[in-house]
Amino acid sequence: MELADFWAIIQDVHDRSDGDMEAKCDRLQTQLAGLSAEEAIAFSQHFDALMDRAYDWSLWGAAYLLQGGCSDDAFSDFRASLISRGQAAYETAIANPDAIDITDFDEEAWFFEGFQYAVTDGVEAAAGFSPPRLQPHPNQPSGEEWQEEELEQLLPRLTALMEAADSD
């Protein structure tokens, strides 16, 4: 499975879920369970690589602003939910976390715990086991670590949007 095939599955699941993360997870799990073992394992490897690529301080800062704080576990949920939104949303966030589209922001959907489990369960159903990661998860996020008081300067657009939402 090529990366383009991975993104085609993600986009199809996203488009057909109507924003419902439970439906998205169910659809993904069903699609993955129907793949060959080899395809499912490749899907899992792409997912892991994309999760690792998104393990970045700037993106964590965006997640921190969106949730009003963000633990390591919540950041994992955020990255998986970001992937679930499709390639365009993912690439935009990676290139510039301040440009994340939070139109109709739903905190539960952006920090949904179940998407990564849908990947695991679907891959296990297809392959018969949970494949090992090709590389260990990075020990530290990439990029420059920030302090909370620096986030307004690092992510001015998101800061302003969240402040406006809080004042409504």
Coordinates of N, CA and C in Angstrom, one line a residue:
M1 N 0.8 -1.2 0.0 CA 0.0 0.0 0.0 C 0.9 1.2 0.0
E2 N 0.6 2.1 -1.0 CA 1.3 3.4 -1.1 C 0.7 4.4 -0.1
L3 N 1.4 5.5 0.2 CA 0.9 6.5 1.0 C -0.4 7.1 0.4
A4 N -0.4 7.2 -0.9 CA -1.6 7.8 -1.5 C -2.9 6.9 -1.3
D5 N -2.6 5.6 -1.2 CA -3.7 4.6 -0.9 C -4.2 4.8 0.5
F6 N -3.2 5.0 1.4 CA -3.6 5.3 2.8 C -4.5 6.5 2.9
W7 N -4.1 7.6 2.3 CA -4.8 8.8 2.4 C -6.2 8.7 1.7
A8 N -6.3 7.9 0.6 CA -7.6 7.7 0.0 C -8.6 7.0 0.9
I9 N -8.1 6.0 1.7 CA -8.9 5.4 2.7 C -9.4 6.4 3.8
I10 N -8.4 7.1 4.3 CA -8.7 8.1 5.3 C -9.7 9.1 4.8
Q11 N -9.5 9.6 3.6 CA -10.4 10.6 3.1 C -11.8 10.1 2.9
D12 N -11.9 8.9 2.4 CA -13.2 8.2 2.2 C -14.0 8.1 3.5
V13 N -13.3 7.6 4.5 CA -13.9 7.4 5.8 C -14.3 8.8 6.4
H14 N -13.4 9.8 6.2 CA -13.7 11.1 6.7 C -15.0 11.7 6.0
D15 N -15.0 11.6 4.7 CA -16.1 12.2 4.0 C -17.4 11.5 4.3
R16 N -17.4 10.2 4.6 CA -18.6 9.5 4.8 C -19.1 9.5 6.3
S17 N -18.3 10.1 7.1 CA -18.6 10.1 8.6 C -19.5 11.2 9.0
D18 N -19.6 12.3 8.2 CA -20.4 13.5 8.5 C -19.9 14.1 9.8
G19 N -18.6 14.0 10.1 CA -18.1 14.6 11.3 C -18.2 13.8 12.6
D20 N -18.9 12.7 12.5 CA -19.1 11.8 13.7 C -17.9 10.9 13.9
M21 N -17.1 11.1 14.9 CA -15.9 10.3 15.1 C -16.2 8.9 15.4
E22 N -17.3 8.5 16.1 CA -17.6 7.1 16.3 C -17.9 6.4 14.9
A23 N -18.6 7.1 14.1 CA -18.9 6.6 12.7 C -17.6 6.4 11.9
K24 N -16.7 7.4 12.1 CA -15.5 7.4 11.3 C -14.6 6.2 11.8
C25 N -14.6 5.9 13.1 CA -13.9 4.8 13.6 C -14.5 3.5 13.1
D26 N -15.8 3.4 13.2 CA -16.4 2.1 12.7 C -16.2 1.9 11.2
R27 N -16.3 2.9 10.4 CA -16.0 2.8 9.0 C -14.6 2.4 8.7
L28 N -13.6 3.0 9.4 CA -12.2 2.7 9.2 C -11.9 1.3 9.6
Q29 N -12.4 0.9 10.8 CA -12.2 -0.5 11.2 C -12.7 -1.5 10.2
T30 N -13.9 -1.2 9.7 CA -14.5 -2.1 8.7 C -13.7 -2.2 7.4
Q31 N -13.2 -1.0 6.9 CA -12.4 -1.0 5.7 C -11.1 -1.7 5.9
L32 N -10.5 -1.5 7.0 CA -9.2 -2.1 7.3 C -9.3 -3.6 7.4
A33 N -10.4 -4.1 8.1 CA -10.6 -5.5 8.3 C -10.7 -6.2 6.9
G34 N -11.2 -5.5 5.9 CA -11.3 -6.1 4.6 C -10.1 -6.1 3.7
L35 N -9.0 -5.5 4.2 CA -7.7 -5.5 3.5 C -7.0 -6.8 3.6
S36 N -6.0 -7.0 2.7 CA -5.1 -8.2 2.9 C -4.2 -7.9 4.1
A37 N -3.6 -8.9 4.7 CA -2.7 -8.7 5.8 C -1.6 -7.7 5.4
E38 N -1.1 -7.9 4.3 CA 0.0 -7.1 3.8 C -0.4 -5.6 3.7
E39 N -1.6 -5.3 3.1 CA -2.1 -4.0 3.0 C -2.4 -3.4 4.4
A40 N -2.9 -4.1 5.2 CA -3.3 -3.6 6.6 C -2.0 -3.3 7.4
I41 N -1.0 -4.1 7.3 CA 0.3 -3.8 7.9 C 0.9 -2.6 7.4
A42 N 0.9 -2.4 6.1 CA 1.4 -1.2 5.4 C 0.6 0.1 5.9
F43 N -0.7 -0.1 6.0 CA -1.6 1.0 6.5 C -1.1 1.4 7.9
S44 N -0.9 0.4 8.8 CA -0.5 0.7 10.1 C 0.9 1.4 10.1
Q45 N 1.8 1.0 9.3 CA 3.1 1.6 9.2 C 3.0 3.0 8.8
H46 N 2.2 3.3 7.8 CA 2.0 4.7 7.4 C 1.4 5.5 8.5
F47 N 0.4 5.0 9.2 CA -0.2 5.7 10.3 C 0.8 6.0 11.4
D48 N 1.7 5.0 11.8 CA 2.7 5.3 12.8 C 3.7 6.4 12.3
A49 N 4.1 6.3 11.1 CA 5.0 7.3 10.6 C 4.4 8.7 10.6
L50 N 3.1 8.8 10.3 CA 2.4 10.1 10.3 C 2.2 10.6 11.7
M51 N 2.0 9.7 12.6 CA 1.9 10.1 14.0 C 3.2 10.6 14.5
D52 N 4.3 9.9 14.1 CA 5.6 10.4 14.6 C 6.0 11.7 13.9
R53 N 5.6 11.9 12.7 CA 5.9 13.2 12.0 C 5.2 14.3 12.7
A54 N 4.0 14.1 13.2 CA 3.3 15.1 13.8 C 3.7 15.3 15.3
Y55 N 4.6 14.6 15.8 CA 5.1 14.7 17.2 C 6.1 15.9 17.2
D56 N 5.5 17.1 17.2 CA 6.3 18.3 17.0 C 5.8 19.3 18.1
W57 N 6.8 20.1 18.6 CA 6.5 21.1 19.6 C 5.5 22.1 19.1
S58 N 5.6 22.6 17.9 CA 4.7 23.6 17.4 C 3.3 23.1 17.4
L59 N 3.1 21.9 16.9 CA 1.8 21.3 16.8 C 1.2 21.0 18.2
W60 N 2.1 20.6 19.1 CA 1.7 20.4 20.5 C 1.2 21.8 21.1
G61 N 1.9 22.8 20.7 CA 1.4 24.2 21.2 C 0.0 24.5 20.7
A62 N -0.3 24.1 19.4 CA -1.6 24.4 18.9 C -2.6 23.5 19.7
A63 N -2.3 22.3 19.9 CA -3.2 21.4 20.7 C -3.4 22.0 22.1
Y64 N -2.4 22.5 22.7 CA -2.4 23.1 24.0 C -3.4 24.2 24.0
L65 N -3.3 25.1 23.0 CA -4.2 26.2 22.9 C -5.7 25.8 22.7
L66 N -5.9 24.8 21.9 CA -7.2 24.4 21.5 C -7.9 23.7 22.7
Q67 N -7.1 23.0 23.6 CA -7.8 22.3 24.7 C -7.6 23.1 26.0
G68 N -6.8 24.1 26.0 CA -6.5 24.8 27.3 C -5.6 24.0 28.2
G69 N -4.6 23.3 27.6 CA -3.7 22.4 28.2 C -3.7 21.1 27.4
C70 N -2.6 20.4 27.4 CA -2.6 19.2 26.6 C -1.5 18.2 27.1
S71 N -2.0 17.1 27.7 CA -1.0 16.1 28.2 C -0.5 15.3 27.0
D72 N 0.5 14.5 27.2 CA 1.1 13.6 26.2 C 0.0 12.7 25.6
D73 N -0.9 12.1 26.4 CA -1.9 11.2 25.9 C -2.9 12.0 25.1
A74 N -3.3 13.2 25.5 CA -4.2 14.0 24.8 C -3.6 14.5 23.4
F75 N -2.3 14.7 23.4 CA -1.6 15.1 22.2 C -1.6 13.9 21.2
S76 N -1.5 12.7 21.7 CA -1.6 11.5 20.9 C -2.9 11.4 20.2
D77 N -4.0 11.7 21.0 CA -5.4 11.7 20.5 C -5.5 12.7 19.5
F78 N -5.0 13.9 19.7 CA -5.0 15.0 18.8 C -4.4 14.7 17.5
R79 N -3.2 14.1 17.5 CA -2.5 13.7 16.3 C -3.3 12.7 15.5
A80 N -3.9 11.7 16.1 CA -4.7 10.7 15.5 C -5.9 11.3 14.9
S81 N -6.6 12.2 15.6 CA -7.7 12.9 15.1 C -7.4 13.8 13.9
L82 N -6.2 14.4 14.0 CA -5.8 15.3 12.8 C -5.6 14.4 11.6
I83 N -5.0 13.2 11.7 CA -4.8 12.3 10.6 C -6.2 11.9 10.0
S84 N -7.2 11.7 10.9 CA -8.5 11.3 10.5 C -9.2 12.3 9.7
R85 N -8.8 13.6 9.7 CA -9.4 14.7 8.9 C -8.9 14.7 7.5
G86 N -7.9 13.9 7.1 CA -7.4 13.8 5.8 C -6.1 14.5 5.5
Q87 N -5.6 14.2 4.3 CA -4.2 14.7 4.0 C -4.1 16.2 4.0
A88 N -5.1 16.9 3.4 CA -5.0 18.4 3.4 C -5.0 19.0 4.7
A89 N -5.8 18.6 5.6 CA -5.8 19.1 7.0 C -4.5 18.8 7.7
Y90 N -4.0 17.6 7.5 CA -2.8 17.1 8.2 C -1.6 17.9 7.7
E91 N -1.5 18.0 6.3 CA -0.3 18.8 5.8 C -0.4 20.2 6.1
T92 N -1.5 20.8 6.2 CA -1.7 22.2 6.6 C -1.2 22.4 8.0
A93 N -1.6 21.5 8.9 CA -1.2 21.6 10.3 C 0.3 21.4 10.5
I94 N 0.8 20.5 9.8 CA 2.3 20.2 9.9 C 3.1 21.4 9.4
A95 N 2.7 22.0 8.2 CA 3.4 23.1 7.7 C 3.3 24.4 8.5
N96 N 2.1 24.6 9.1 CA 1.9 25.8 9.9 C 0.8 25.5 10.9
P97 N 1.1 25.1 12.1 CA 0.1 24.8 13.1 C -0.9 26.0 13.4
D98 N -0.4 27.2 13.1 CA -1.3 28.4 13.4 C -2.4 28.5 12.3
A99 N -2.3 27.7 11.2 CA -3.2 27.7 10.1 C -4.3 26.7 10.3
I100 N -4.3 25.9 11.3 CA -5.3 24.8 11.5 C -6.7 25.4 11.4
D101 N -7.5 24.8 10.6 CA -8.9 25.2 10.4 C -9.8 24.7 11.6
I102 N -10.2 25.7 12.4 CA -11.0 25.3 13.6 C -12.5 25.8 13.4
T103 N -12.9 25.9 12.1 CA -14.3 26.3 11.9 C -15.2 25.2 12.5
D104 N -16.2 25.7 13.3 CA -17.1 24.7 14.0 C -16.3 23.8 14.9
F105 N -15.3 24.4 15.6 CA -14.5 23.6 16.5 C -15.3 22.8 17.5
D106 N -14.9 21.5 17.6 CA -15.5 20.5 18.5 C -14.4 19.8 19.2
E107 N -14.1 20.2 20.5 CA -13.0 19.7 21.2 C -13.0 18.2 21.3
E108 N -14.1 17.6 21.5 CA -14.2 16.1 21.6 C -13.7 15.5 20.3
A109 N -14.1 16.0 19.1 CA -13.7 15.5 17.8 C -12.2 15.7 17.6
W110 N -11.6 16.8 18.0 CA -10.2 17.1 17.8 C -9.3 16.3 18.8
F111 N -9.9 15.8 19.9 CA -9.1 15.1 20.9 C -9.8 13.7 21.1
F112 N -10.2 13.1 20.1 CA -11.0 11.9 20.2 C -10.0 10.7 20.4
E113 N -10.3 10.0 21.5 CA -9.4 8.9 21.9 C -9.4 7.7 21.0
G114 N -10.5 7.4 20.3 CA -10.7 6.1 19.7 C -10.1 5.9 18.3
F115 N -9.7 7.0 17.6 CA -9.3 6.7 16.2 C -8.1 5.8 16.1
Q116 N -7.1 6.0 16.9 CA -5.9 5.2 16.9 C -6.3 3.7 17.2
Y117 N -7.3 3.5 18.1 CA -7.7 2.2 18.4 C -8.4 1.5 17.2
A118 N -9.1 2.3 16.5 CA -9.8 1.8 15.3 C -8.8 1.3 14.3
V119 N -7.7 2.0 14.2 CA -6.6 1.5 13.3 C -6.0 0.2 13.8
T120 N -5.7 0.1 15.1 CA -5.2 -1.1 15.7 C -6.1 -2.3 15.5
D121 N -7.4 -2.0 15.8 CA -8.4 -3.1 15.8 C -8.6 -3.6 14.3
G122 N -8.7 -2.6 13.4 CA -8.9 -3.0 12.0 C -7.7 -3.8 11.4
V123 N -6.5 -3.3 11.8 CA -5.3 -4.0 11.3 C -5.2 -5.4 11.9
E124 N -5.5 -5.5 13.2 CA -5.5 -6.8 13.8 C -6.5 -7.8 13.2
A125 N -7.7 -7.3 12.8 CA -8.7 -8.1 12.2 C -8.2 -8.6 10.8
A126 N -7.5 -7.8 10.1 CA -7.0 -8.1 8.7 C -5.8 -9.0 8.8
A127 N -4.9 -8.7 9.7 CA -3.6 -9.3 9.7 C -3.5 -10.5 10.7
G128 N -4.4 -10.5 11.7 CA -4.4 -11.5 12.7 C -3.5 -11.2 13.8
F129 N -2.8 -10.1 13.8 CA -2.0 -9.7 14.9 C -1.7 -8.2 14.8
S130 N -1.1 -7.6 15.8 CA -0.8 -6.2 15.8 C 0.7 -6.1 15.4
P131 N 0.9 -5.5 14.2 CA 2.3 -5.5 13.7 C 3.2 -4.6 14.6
P132 N 4.5 -4.9 14.7 CA 5.4 -4.1 15.4 C 5.7 -2.8 14.6
R133 N 6.0 -1.8 15.3 CA 6.4 -0.5 14.7 C 7.7 -0.7 13.9
L134 N 7.9 0.0 12.8 CA 9.1 -0.1 12.1 C 10.2 0.6 12.8
Q135 N 9.9 1.7 13.5 CA 10.8 2.5 14.3 C 10.2 2.8 15.6
P136 N 10.9 2.9 16.7 CA 10.3 3.3 18.0 C 9.8 4.7 17.9
H137 N 8.8 5.0 18.7 CA 8.2 6.3 18.8 C 9.3 7.3 19.3
P138 N 9.4 8.5 18.7 CA 10.5 9.4 19.1 C 10.4 9.7 20.6
N139 N 11.6 9.9 21.2 CA 11.6 10.2 22.7 C 11.1 11.6 23.0
Q140 N 11.4 12.5 22.0 CA 11.1 13.9 22.2 C 10.4 14.4 20.9
P141 N 9.5 15.4 21.1 CA 9.0 16.0 19.9 C 10.1 16.7 19.1
S142 N 9.9 16.9 17.8 CA 10.8 17.7 17.0 C 10.5 19.2 17.2
G143 N 11.4 20.0 16.8 CA 11.3 21.4 16.9 C 11.7 22.0 18.2
E144 N 11.3 23.2 18.4 CA 11.7 24.0 19.6 C 10.7 23.9 20.7
E145 N 11.1 23.5 21.8 CA 10.2 23.5 23.0 C 9.8 24.9 23.3
W146 N 8.5 25.1 23.8 CA 8.0 26.4 24.1 C 7.6 26.4 25.6
Q147 N 7.4 27.6 26.0 CA 6.8 27.9 27.4 C 5.4 28.4 27.1
E148 N 4.5 28.2 28.0 CA 3.1 28.6 27.8 C 3.0 30.1 27.5
E149 N 3.8 30.9 28.1 CA 3.7 32.3 27.9 C 4.2 32.7 26.5
E150 N 4.8 31.8 25.7 CA 5.3 32.1 24.4 C 4.3 31.7 23.3
L151 N 3.2 31.0 23.7 CA 2.3 30.5 22.7 C 1.6 31.6 21.9
E152 N 1.2 32.7 22.6 CA 0.5 33.8 21.9 C 1.4 34.3 20.7
Q153 N 2.7 34.4 21.0 CA 3.6 34.9 19.9 C 3.8 33.8 18.9
L154 N 3.9 32.6 19.3 CA 4.2 31.5 18.3 C 3.0 31.2 17.4
L155 N 1.8 31.3 18.0 CA 0.5 30.9 17.3 C -0.5 32.1 17.5
P156 N -0.2 33.2 16.9 CA -1.1 34.4 17.1 C -2.5 34.2 16.6
R157 N -2.7 33.6 15.5 CA -4.0 33.4 14.9 C -4.9 32.5 15.8
L158 N -4.3 31.3 16.1 CA -5.1 30.4 17.0 C -5.4 31.0 18.4
T159 N -4.4 31.7 18.9 CA -4.6 32.4 20.2 C -5.8 33.4 20.1
A160 N -5.8 34.2 19.0 CA -6.9 35.1 18.9 C -8.3 34.4 18.7
L161 N -8.3 33.4 17.9 CA -9.5 32.6 17.7 C -10.0 32.0 18.9
M162 N -9.1 31.4 19.7 CA -9.6 30.8 21.0 C -10.0 31.9 22.0
E163 N -9.3 33.0 22.0 CA -9.8 34.1 22.9 C -11.1 34.6 22.5
A164 N -11.4 34.7 21.2 CA -12.7 35.2 20.8 C -13.8 34.2 21.1
A165 N -13.5 32.9 21.0 CA -14.4 31.8 21.3 C -14.7 31.8 22.8
D166 N -13.7 32.1 23.6 CA -13.9 32.1 25.0 C -14.7 33.3 25.5
S167 N -14.7 34.4 24.7 CA -15.4 35.6 25.2 C -16.9 35.5 24.7
D168 N -17.2 34.6 23.8 CA -18.6 34.4 23.3 C -19.5 33.8 24.4

